């Protein structure tokens, strides 16, 4: 099976004025950044909404005594870590406009199923499937952005994409609080409806993403021929600047680069407390004599 990544066409050199180039990148930003950010927003909400569902009777109904809640959380991260690299290999063979929305559709379906679990074992199994479905999205978007932006413009767009995790933390608690008023509707408790409604929202957005997504600059109909060629020229410059060597040599350079390890430590230092806040802050705040609305409002502050 051949990779679908398009090859750079042979074309005359296109020169844009600074103003033309600025308008071009703005056009691309408006087409790409909002939809991938919205999709990752749903990803972050779906990953962390179990912390809010815990406040709405999930612990009692599923008998999450002892370390069961922690185990259910851990089952998500096992496939999430293992399958990130294999999932990102797939995107070389499947169009991004299909692969990324398909992943979103899958984790949306899994999220809805989480609303119907009846036992701890079922919860752990569904959380495992959620980690499996979400594993390819983050690295897939990282790869996808490199197909559009040169290195000197990539960091800012990736920061906008990644920054939606903060937005998710700000309003997910309030969203769950509102959904929980559906308690006993259809014979389901409020925590079930949190998973069902948010999973359904994810599914809807996955179809929107499938419509809006554009695979590569070469196939982007919203760009003129000259604009496509200009974007591809920028990519070609990155390719020419890249160091030569085999895949093994590049892997060796990556794992022996102190900057990679330093960044990994920084990310670990950020992610560890962030997930702690996401999964456990609602429970910690519940120990205070406050109303549920005040609790979820305090959860939004960090």
Tab-separated table of C-alpha atoms in Angstrom:
chain	number	residue	atom	x	y	z
A	1	UNK	CA	0.000	0.000	0.000
A	2	UNK	CA	1.430	3.353	-0.983
A	3	UNK	CA	1.488	6.419	1.192
A	4	UNK	CA	-1.056	9.022	0.225
A	5	UNK	CA	1.171	11.910	1.255
A	6	UNK	CA	1.370	14.065	-1.877
A	7	UNK	CA	4.657	14.693	-3.610
A	8	UNK	CA	5.769	18.244	-4.248
A	9	UNK	CA	4.991	19.147	-7.850
A	10	UNK	CA	7.505	20.628	-10.198
A	11	UNK	CA	6.437	24.225	-10.667
A	12	UNK	CA	7.848	27.689	-11.118
A	13	UNK	CA	9.007	29.538	-8.033
A	14	UNK	CA	6.178	31.591	-6.532
A	15	UNK	CA	6.999	34.827	-4.736
A	16	UNK	CA	4.478	36.545	-2.459
A	17	UNK	CA	4.673	39.976	-0.912
A	18	UNK	CA	4.601	40.060	2.915
A	19	UNK	CA	0.977	41.194	2.786
A	20	UNK	CA	-0.007	38.393	0.408
A	21	UNK	CA	1.769	35.848	2.566
A	22	UNK	CA	0.045	37.145	5.695
A	23	UNK	CA	-3.368	36.859	4.046
A	24	UNK	CA	-2.555	33.339	2.853
A	25	UNK	CA	-1.602	32.049	6.297
A	26	UNK	CA	-4.664	33.720	7.784
A	27	UNK	CA	-6.855	31.928	5.241
A	28	UNK	CA	-5.244	28.600	6.110
A	29	UNK	CA	-5.507	29.288	9.837
A	30	UNK	CA	-9.226	29.986	9.608
A	31	UNK	CA	-9.802	26.733	7.740
A	32	UNK	CA	-7.636	24.425	9.852
A	33	UNK	CA	-7.016	25.716	13.377
A	34	UNK	CA	-10.634	26.204	14.579
A	35	UNK	CA	-11.812	22.705	13.662
A	36	UNK	CA	-8.798	20.843	15.069
A	37	UNK	CA	-9.013	22.957	18.230
A	38	UNK	CA	-12.713	22.203	18.607
A	39	UNK	CA	-12.063	18.498	18.112
A	40	UNK	CA	-9.299	18.491	20.706
A	41	UNK	CA	-11.560	20.418	23.060
A	42	UNK	CA	-14.034	17.537	22.857
A	43	UNK	CA	-11.158	15.107	23.325
A	44	UNK	CA	-10.100	16.817	26.552
A	45	UNK	CA	-13.659	17.065	27.869
A	46	UNK	CA	-14.413	13.408	27.141
A	47	UNK	CA	-11.163	12.288	28.731
A	48	UNK	CA	-11.728	14.162	31.977
A	49	UNK	CA	-15.492	14.184	32.479
A	50	UNK	CA	-15.273	11.114	34.696
A	51	UNK	CA	-14.109	13.443	37.474
A	52	UNK	CA	-17.379	15.374	37.256
A	53	UNK	CA	-19.474	12.226	36.825
A	54	UNK	CA	-18.024	10.929	40.064
A	55	UNK	CA	-19.912	13.659	41.925
A	56	UNK	CA	-23.254	12.630	40.434
A	57	UNK	CA	-23.673	9.153	41.909
A	58	UNK	CA	-21.324	7.098	39.750
A	59	UNK	CA	-19.254	5.921	42.718
A	60	UNK	CA	-22.288	4.517	44.514
A	61	UNK	CA	-23.982	2.901	41.526
A	62	UNK	CA	-20.815	1.237	40.196
A	63	UNK	CA	-19.440	0.413	43.660
A	64	UNK	CA	-16.137	2.208	43.066
A	65	UNK	CA	-14.719	1.371	46.467
A	66	UNK	CA	-11.037	1.278	47.368
A	67	UNK	CA	-8.745	1.841	44.396
A	68	UNK	CA	-11.333	1.013	41.756
A	69	UNK	CA	-11.736	4.613	40.619
A	70	UNK	CA	-7.963	4.984	40.260
A	71	UNK	CA	-7.761	1.712	38.336
A	72	UNK	CA	-10.486	2.889	35.960
A	73	UNK	CA	-8.470	6.050	35.326
A	74	UNK	CA	-5.288	4.081	34.696
A	75	UNK	CA	-6.874	1.771	32.125
A	76	UNK	CA	-7.278	4.786	29.838
A	77	UNK	CA	-3.582	5.649	29.760
A	78	UNK	CA	-2.234	2.163	29.004
A	79	UNK	CA	-3.520	1.988	25.391
A	80	UNK	CA	-3.175	5.758	25.061
A	81	UNK	CA	0.598	5.450	25.496
A	82	UNK	CA	1.111	2.205	23.594
A	83	UNK	CA	-0.871	3.010	20.456
A	84	UNK	CA	0.158	6.606	19.753
A	85	UNK	CA	3.023	5.635	17.456
A	86	UNK	CA	1.193	2.812	15.608
A	87	UNK	CA	-1.840	5.054	15.135
A	88	UNK	CA	0.314	7.790	13.655
A	89	UNK	CA	1.722	5.358	11.115
A	90	UNK	CA	-1.805	4.792	9.836
A	91	UNK	CA	-2.237	8.459	8.935
A	92	UNK	CA	0.440	7.990	6.257
A	93	UNK	CA	-1.909	5.596	4.473
A	94	UNK	CA	-5.342	6.977	5.331
A	95	UNK	CA	-6.382	10.506	4.426
A	96	UNK	CA	-6.272	12.847	7.452
A	97	UNK	CA	-9.736	14.128	6.533
A	98	UNK	CA	-11.000	10.595	7.157
A	99	UNK	CA	-8.658	9.234	9.817
A	100	UNK	CA	-8.962	12.027	12.390
A	101	UNK	CA	-12.781	12.322	12.202
A	102	UNK	CA	-13.040	8.509	12.349
A	103	UNK	CA	-11.027	8.499	15.567
A	104	UNK	CA	-13.312	11.176	16.948
A	105	UNK	CA	-16.403	9.234	15.928
A	106	UNK	CA	-15.050	6.140	17.670
A	107	UNK	CA	-14.272	7.830	20.968
A	108	UNK	CA	-17.634	9.607	20.825
A	109	UNK	CA	-19.371	6.235	20.529
A	110	UNK	CA	-17.265	4.862	23.378
A	111	UNK	CA	-18.150	7.883	25.484
A	112	UNK	CA	-21.858	7.285	24.914
A	113	UNK	CA	-21.436	3.622	25.877
A	114	UNK	CA	-19.846	4.734	29.130
A	115	UNK	CA	-23.214	6.165	30.096
A	116	UNK	CA	-24.710	2.665	30.094
A	117	UNK	CA	-22.107	0.755	32.126
A	118	UNK	CA	-23.420	-1.050	35.196
A	119	UNK	CA	-20.285	-2.443	36.841
A	120	UNK	CA	-16.717	-1.464	37.616
A	121	UNK	CA	-15.400	-4.013	35.103
A	122	UNK	CA	-17.484	-2.496	32.329
A	123	UNK	CA	-16.269	0.985	33.245
A	124	UNK	CA	-12.623	-0.111	33.149
A	125	UNK	CA	-13.129	-1.838	29.790
A	126	UNK	CA	-14.799	1.193	28.243
A	127	UNK	CA	-12.090	3.507	29.584
A	128	UNK	CA	-9.533	1.225	27.930
A	129	UNK	CA	-11.376	1.559	24.620
A	130	UNK	CA	-11.525	5.331	25.071
A	131	UNK	CA	-7.752	5.487	25.454
A	132	UNK	CA	-7.362	3.316	22.377
A	133	UNK	CA	-9.612	5.576	20.297
A	134	UNK	CA	-8.029	8.841	21.459
A	135	UNK	CA	-4.429	7.623	21.146
A	136	UNK	CA	-3.999	8.599	17.513
A	137	UNK	CA	-5.611	12.029	17.564
A	138	UNK	CA	-2.989	14.197	19.282
A	139	UNK	CA	0.028	12.841	17.353
A	140	UNK	CA	-2.099	12.718	14.207
A	141	UNK	CA	-2.830	16.432	14.407
A	142	UNK	CA	0.847	17.132	15.114
A	143	UNK	CA	1.766	15.331	11.896
A	144	UNK	CA	-1.088	16.968	9.994
A	145	UNK	CA	0.047	20.476	10.931
A	146	UNK	CA	3.565	19.787	9.663
A	147	UNK	CA	2.035	19.126	6.245
A	148	UNK	CA	0.715	22.690	6.172
A	149	UNK	CA	3.047	24.939	8.113
A	150	UNK	CA	6.812	25.458	7.896
A	151	UNK	CA	8.764	25.045	11.106
A	152	UNK	CA	8.892	28.732	11.918
A	153	UNK	CA	5.083	28.975	11.852
A	154	UNK	CA	4.189	25.618	13.359
A	155	UNK	CA	4.710	26.334	17.062
A	156	UNK	CA	2.130	29.107	17.286
A	157	UNK	CA	-0.593	27.027	15.608
A	158	UNK	CA	0.196	24.024	17.754
A	159	UNK	CA	-0.011	26.194	20.865
A	160	UNK	CA	-3.489	27.355	19.843
A	161	UNK	CA	-4.517	23.743	19.301
A	162	UNK	CA	-3.075	22.506	22.593
A	163	UNK	CA	-4.441	25.483	24.519
A	164	UNK	CA	-7.987	24.188	24.205
A	165	UNK	CA	-7.258	21.852	27.125
A	166	UNK	CA	-7.413	24.900	29.394
A	167	UNK	CA	-10.746	25.894	27.873
A	168	UNK	CA	-12.060	22.380	28.479
A	169	UNK	CA	-11.112	22.567	32.133
A	170	UNK	CA	-12.782	25.947	32.483
A	171	UNK	CA	-16.266	24.968	31.372
A	172	UNK	CA	-16.501	21.156	31.537
A	173	UNK	CA	-17.587	21.247	35.172
A	174	UNK	CA	-20.348	23.759	34.494
A	175	UNK	CA	-21.459	21.727	31.480
A	176	UNK	CA	-21.614	18.547	33.546
A	177	UNK	CA	-23.520	20.404	36.265
A	178	UNK	CA	-26.187	21.438	33.769
A	179	UNK	CA	-26.468	17.987	32.197
A	180	UNK	CA	-26.813	16.373	35.629
A	181	UNK	CA	-30.252	17.983	35.975
A	182	UNK	CA	-31.423	15.215	33.625
A	183	UNK	CA	-31.105	12.834	36.578
A	184	UNK	CA	-33.680	9.997	36.367
A	185	UNK	CA	-34.610	10.923	32.785
A	186	UNK	CA	-35.069	7.681	30.886
A	187	UNK	CA	-34.250	5.772	34.045
A	188	UNK	CA	-30.620	6.940	33.985
A	189	UNK	CA	-28.752	8.905	36.607
A	190	UNK	CA	-27.172	12.281	35.977
A	191	UNK	CA	-23.659	10.856	35.606
A	192	UNK	CA	-24.846	8.626	32.761
A	193	UNK	CA	-26.302	11.583	30.898
A	194	UNK	CA	-23.003	13.455	31.227
A	195	UNK	CA	-21.290	10.723	29.227
A	196	UNK	CA	-24.151	10.291	26.758
A	197	UNK	CA	-24.696	13.966	25.923
A	198	UNK	CA	-21.010	14.792	25.663
A	199	UNK	CA	-20.393	11.668	23.592
A	200	UNK	CA	-23.239	12.596	21.249
A	201	UNK	CA	-21.788	16.095	20.874
A	202	UNK	CA	-18.443	14.570	19.948
A	203	UNK	CA	-20.079	12.411	17.277
A	204	UNK	CA	-21.813	15.419	15.715
A	205	UNK	CA	-18.563	17.397	15.598
A	206	UNK	CA	-16.754	14.428	14.030
A	207	UNK	CA	-19.107	14.650	11.037
A	208	UNK	CA	-18.547	18.400	10.832
A	209	UNK	CA	-14.805	17.762	10.883
A	210	UNK	CA	-15.104	15.248	8.052
A	211	UNK	CA	-16.749	17.960	5.947
A	212	UNK	CA	-14.371	20.808	6.806
A	213	UNK	CA	-11.048	18.940	6.851
A	214	UNK	CA	-8.679	19.393	3.931
A	215	UNK	CA	-5.999	16.754	3.465
A	216	UNK	CA	-2.968	18.546	2.061
A	217	UNK	CA	-2.102	21.864	0.386
A	218	UNK	CA	-1.955	20.148	-2.986
A	219	UNK	CA	-5.619	19.109	-2.720
A	220	UNK	CA	-6.881	22.292	-1.034
A	221	UNK	CA	-9.582	23.675	-3.301
A	222	UNK	CA	-10.010	26.757	-1.119
A	223	UNK	CA	-6.519	27.867	-2.209
A	224	UNK	CA	-5.513	29.117	-5.628
A	225	UNK	CA	-2.887	27.242	-7.637
A	226	UNK	CA	-0.257	29.855	-6.772
A	227	UNK	CA	-1.130	29.656	-3.078
A	228	UNK	CA	-0.811	25.870	-3.087
A	229	UNK	CA	2.565	26.093	-4.774
A	230	UNK	CA	3.767	28.699	-2.290
A	231	UNK	CA	2.820	26.531	0.703
A	232	UNK	CA	4.539	23.532	-0.864
A	233	UNK	CA	7.642	25.637	-1.477
A	234	UNK	CA	7.797	26.365	2.243
A	235	UNK	CA	7.569	22.652	2.963
A	236	UNK	CA	10.313	21.950	0.445
A	237	UNK	CA	12.591	24.405	2.243
A	238	UNK	CA	12.044	22.468	5.476
A	239	UNK	CA	12.854	19.205	3.696
A	240	UNK	CA	16.044	20.639	2.228
A	241	UNK	CA	17.110	21.972	5.634
A	242	UNK	CA	16.548	18.623	7.328
A	243	UNK	CA	19.605	16.601	8.264
A	244	UNK	CA	20.305	13.603	6.078
A	245	UNK	CA	20.353	10.106	7.494
A	246	UNK	CA	18.373	6.921	7.962
A	247	UNK	CA	15.354	6.543	10.213
A	248	UNK	CA	17.503	4.778	12.802
A	249	UNK	CA	19.999	7.650	12.765
A	250	UNK	CA	17.226	10.201	13.225
A	251	UNK	CA	15.803	8.189	16.123
A	252	UNK	CA	19.238	8.034	17.712
A	253	UNK	CA	19.682	11.799	17.339
A	254	UNK	CA	16.264	12.331	18.907
A	255	UNK	CA	16.828	10.131	21.935
A	256	UNK	CA	20.314	11.509	22.551
A	257	UNK	CA	19.263	15.159	22.314
A	258	UNK	CA	19.216	16.703	25.796
A	259	UNK	CA	16.599	19.232	24.682
A	260	UNK	CA	14.122	16.426	23.997
A	261	UNK	CA	14.587	15.047	27.499
A	262	UNK	CA	14.362	18.509	29.031
A	263	UNK	CA	11.094	19.134	27.212
A	264	UNK	CA	9.815	15.720	28.318
A	265	UNK	CA	10.507	16.636	31.943
A	266	UNK	CA	8.723	19.964	31.506
A	267	UNK	CA	5.719	18.239	29.939
A	268	UNK	CA	5.646	15.617	32.689
A	269	UNK	CA	5.780	18.368	35.309
A	270	UNK	CA	2.820	20.030	33.625
A	271	UNK	CA	0.673	17.008	32.820
A	272	UNK	CA	0.913	15.289	36.207
A	273	UNK	CA	-0.702	18.073	38.268
A	274	UNK	CA	-3.046	18.927	35.385
A	275	UNK	CA	-4.520	15.425	35.357
A	276	UNK	CA	-4.626	15.446	39.137
A	277	UNK	CA	-6.764	18.578	39.029
A	278	UNK	CA	-8.925	17.159	36.254
A	279	UNK	CA	-9.710	13.861	37.955
A	280	UNK	CA	-9.589	14.644	41.670
A	281	UNK	CA	-10.274	18.336	42.279
A	282	UNK	CA	-14.084	17.895	42.111
A	283	UNK	CA	-13.840	15.198	44.784
A	284	UNK	CA	-11.546	17.307	46.968
A	285	UNK	CA	-13.843	20.321	46.727
A	286	UNK	CA	-16.809	18.132	47.641
A	287	UNK	CA	-15.413	17.836	51.172
A	288	UNK	CA	-16.214	21.506	51.737
A	289	UNK	CA	-19.736	22.605	52.779
A	290	UNK	CA	-20.521	24.210	49.428
A	291	UNK	CA	-23.321	23.853	46.906
A	292	UNK	CA	-22.670	21.841	43.744
A	293	UNK	CA	-22.792	24.980	41.595
A	294	UNK	CA	-20.118	26.648	43.707
A	295	UNK	CA	-18.015	23.481	43.542
A	296	UNK	CA	-18.016	23.317	39.746
A	297	UNK	CA	-17.381	27.060	39.572
A	298	UNK	CA	-14.281	26.649	41.732
A	299	UNK	CA	-13.204	23.786	39.495
A	300	UNK	CA	-13.204	26.206	36.565
A	301	UNK	CA	-10.863	28.704	38.243
A	302	UNK	CA	-7.542	26.799	37.766
